[in-house]
mmCIF file of C-alpha atoms in Angstrom:
data_model
loop_
_atom_site.group_PDB
_atom_site.id
_atom_site.type_symbol
_atom_site.label_atom_id
_atom_site.label_comp_id
_atom_site.label_asym_id
_atom_site.label_seq_id
_atom_site.Cartn_x
_atom_site.Cartn_y
_atom_site.Cartn_z
ATOM 1 C CA UNK H 1 12.997 6.153 -5.150
ATOM 2 C CA UNK H 2 14.506 2.921 -3.858
ATOM 3 C CA UNK H 3 17.974 4.137 -4.930
ATOM 4 C CA UNK H 4 17.646 7.055 -2.487
ATOM 5 C CA UNK H 5 17.952 4.470 0.285
ATOM 6 C CA UNK H 6 19.801 1.511 -1.250
ATOM 7 C CA UNK H 7 22.661 1.220 -3.734
ATOM 8 C CA UNK H 8 21.599 0.556 -7.336
ATOM 9 C CA UNK H 9 24.420 -1.980 -7.621
ATOM 10 C CA UNK H 10 23.250 -3.906 -4.521
ATOM 11 C CA UNK H 11 19.672 -3.901 -5.823
ATOM 12 C CA UNK H 12 20.790 -5.236 -9.224
ATOM 13 C CA UNK H 13 22.873 -8.023 -7.635
ATOM 14 C CA UNK H 14 20.175 -9.044 -5.165
ATOM 15 C CA UNK H 15 17.338 -9.126 -7.714
ATOM 16 C CA UNK H 16 19.585 -10.961 -10.194
ATOM 17 C CA UNK H 17 20.511 -13.596 -7.622
ATOM 18 C CA UNK H 18 16.872 -14.671 -7.373
ATOM 19 C CA UNK H 19 15.854 -14.407 -11.027
ATOM 20 C CA UNK H 20 15.083 -18.140 -11.305
ATOM 21 C CA UNK H 21 11.552 -19.263 -10.475
ATOM 22 C CA UNK H 22 11.090 -20.503 -6.892
ATOM 23 C CA UNK H 23 14.582 -19.292 -5.897
ATOM 24 C CA UNK H 24 13.549 -16.328 -3.713
ATOM 25 C CA UNK H 25 14.979 -16.334 -0.190
ATOM 26 C CA UNK H 26 13.841 -13.217 1.639
ATOM 27 C CA UNK H 27 16.545 -13.386 4.333
ATOM 28 C CA UNK H 28 19.347 -13.564 1.764
ATOM 29 C CA UNK H 29 17.641 -10.978 -0.458
ATOM 30 C CA UNK H 30 17.238 -8.372 2.298
ATOM 31 C CA UNK H 31 20.852 -8.972 3.354
ATOM 32 C CA UNK H 32 22.203 -8.669 -0.223
ATOM 33 C CA UNK H 33 20.179 -5.547 -0.979
ATOM 34 C CA UNK H 34 21.680 -3.900 2.117
ATOM 35 C CA UNK H 35 18.563 -3.560 4.275
ATOM 36 C CA UNK H 36 20.085 -5.348 7.280
ATOM 37 C CA UNK H 37 22.644 -2.542 7.658
ATOM 38 C CA UNK H 38 20.064 0.254 7.414
ATOM 39 C CA UNK H 39 18.492 2.310 10.180
ATOM 40 C CA UNK H 40 14.853 1.688 11.185
ATOM 41 C CA UNK H 41 13.996 4.974 9.451
ATOM 42 C CA UNK H 42 15.527 3.790 6.165
ATOM 43 C CA UNK H 43 13.781 0.419 6.451
ATOM 44 C CA UNK H 44 10.476 2.281 6.870
ATOM 45 C CA UNK H 45 11.236 4.347 3.746
ATOM 46 C CA UNK H 46 11.662 1.112 1.781
ATOM 47 C CA UNK H 47 8.437 -0.229 3.323
ATOM 48 C CA UNK H 48 6.497 2.831 2.184
ATOM 49 C CA UNK H 49 7.869 2.486 -1.367
ATOM 50 C CA UNK H 50 6.638 -1.132 -1.454
ATOM 51 C CA UNK H 51 3.240 -0.161 0.030
ATOM 52 C CA UNK H 52 1.821 0.779 -3.368
ATOM 53 C CA UNK H 53 -1.746 1.513 -2.203
ATOM 54 C CA UNK H 54 -0.527 3.586 0.778
ATOM 55 C CA UNK H 55 -2.658 1.529 3.182
ATOM 56 C CA UNK H 56 0.081 1.388 5.816
ATOM 57 C CA UNK H 57 0.386 -2.345 5.175
ATOM 58 C CA UNK H 58 1.929 -4.560 2.530
ATOM 59 C CA UNK H 59 -0.725 -7.053 1.499
ATOM 60 C CA UNK H 60 -0.216 -10.366 -0.296
ATOM 61 C CA UNK H 61 -1.011 -8.816 -3.693
ATOM 62 C CA UNK H 62 1.744 -6.194 -3.179
ATOM 63 C CA UNK H 63 4.229 -8.830 -1.989
ATOM 64 C CA UNK H 64 3.922 -10.715 -5.274
ATOM 65 C CA UNK H 65 5.561 -7.700 -6.958
ATOM 66 C CA UNK H 66 8.138 -6.981 -4.227
ATOM 67 C CA UNK H 67 11.138 -7.470 -6.555
ATOM 68 C CA UNK H 68 9.637 -5.009 -9.056
ATOM 69 C CA UNK H 69 9.439 -2.549 -6.160
ATOM 70 C CA UNK H 70 13.228 -2.609 -6.054
ATOM 71 C CA UNK H 71 13.743 -2.556 -9.844
ATOM 72 C CA UNK H 72 11.426 -2.754 -12.877
ATOM 73 C CA UNK H 73 13.509 -5.715 -14.116
ATOM 74 C CA UNK H 74 12.478 -7.817 -11.114
ATOM 75 C CA UNK H 75 10.262 -10.841 -11.664
ATOM 76 C CA UNK H 76 6.960 -11.559 -9.957
ATOM 77 C CA UNK H 77 7.161 -13.961 -7.036
ATOM 78 C CA UNK H 78 5.307 -17.250 -7.321
ATOM 79 C CA UNK H 79 2.288 -17.825 -5.067
ATOM 80 C CA UNK H 80 4.417 -20.151 -2.940
ATOM 81 C CA UNK H 81 7.200 -17.553 -2.547
ATOM 82 C CA UNK H 82 4.655 -14.810 -1.817
ATOM 83 C CA UNK H 83 2.949 -16.889 0.899
ATOM 84 C CA UNK H 84 6.324 -17.737 2.511
ATOM 85 C CA UNK H 85 7.293 -14.047 2.596
ATOM 86 C CA UNK H 86 3.886 -13.080 4.004
ATOM 87 C CA UNK H 87 4.090 -15.773 6.693
ATOM 88 C CA UNK H 88 7.534 -14.515 7.740
ATOM 89 C CA UNK H 89 6.451 -10.883 8.022
ATOM 90 C CA UNK H 90 2.871 -11.251 9.258
ATOM 91 C CA UNK H 91 3.435 -11.413 13.006
ATOM 92 C CA UNK H 92 -0.225 -11.034 14.092
ATOM 93 C CA UNK H 93 -1.812 -13.283 11.465
ATOM 94 C CA UNK H 94 -4.000 -10.594 9.854
ATOM 95 C CA UNK H 95 -2.829 -11.426 6.313
ATOM 96 C CA UNK H 96 -0.697 -8.316 5.832
ATOM 97 C CA UNK H 97 2.619 -6.843 6.974
ATOM 98 C CA UNK H 98 2.707 -3.604 8.965
ATOM 99 C CA UNK H 99 5.624 -1.179 8.999
ATOM 100 C CA UNK H 100 6.817 -2.393 12.391
#
């Protein structure tokens, strides 16, 4: 579970901070949720939780529901927010984000 890696309180605050449509800022979110302070191993654990189809990648369709991956109360990202997050994480331009 996500709370095995991150604090439930941090998750609640971070998801709540971006509850308004079009407000999602991935840099601020990952900082607020505590990921920036985590080890590479812990970051990979979070990645694997978000990789719902276990493909080894997080595709655009999975990114849309990234906030729900942290808590069921999270909202879906808009297409614009999803594409911005994908562009930031997709270093090789293959349309998906790998664990590295």
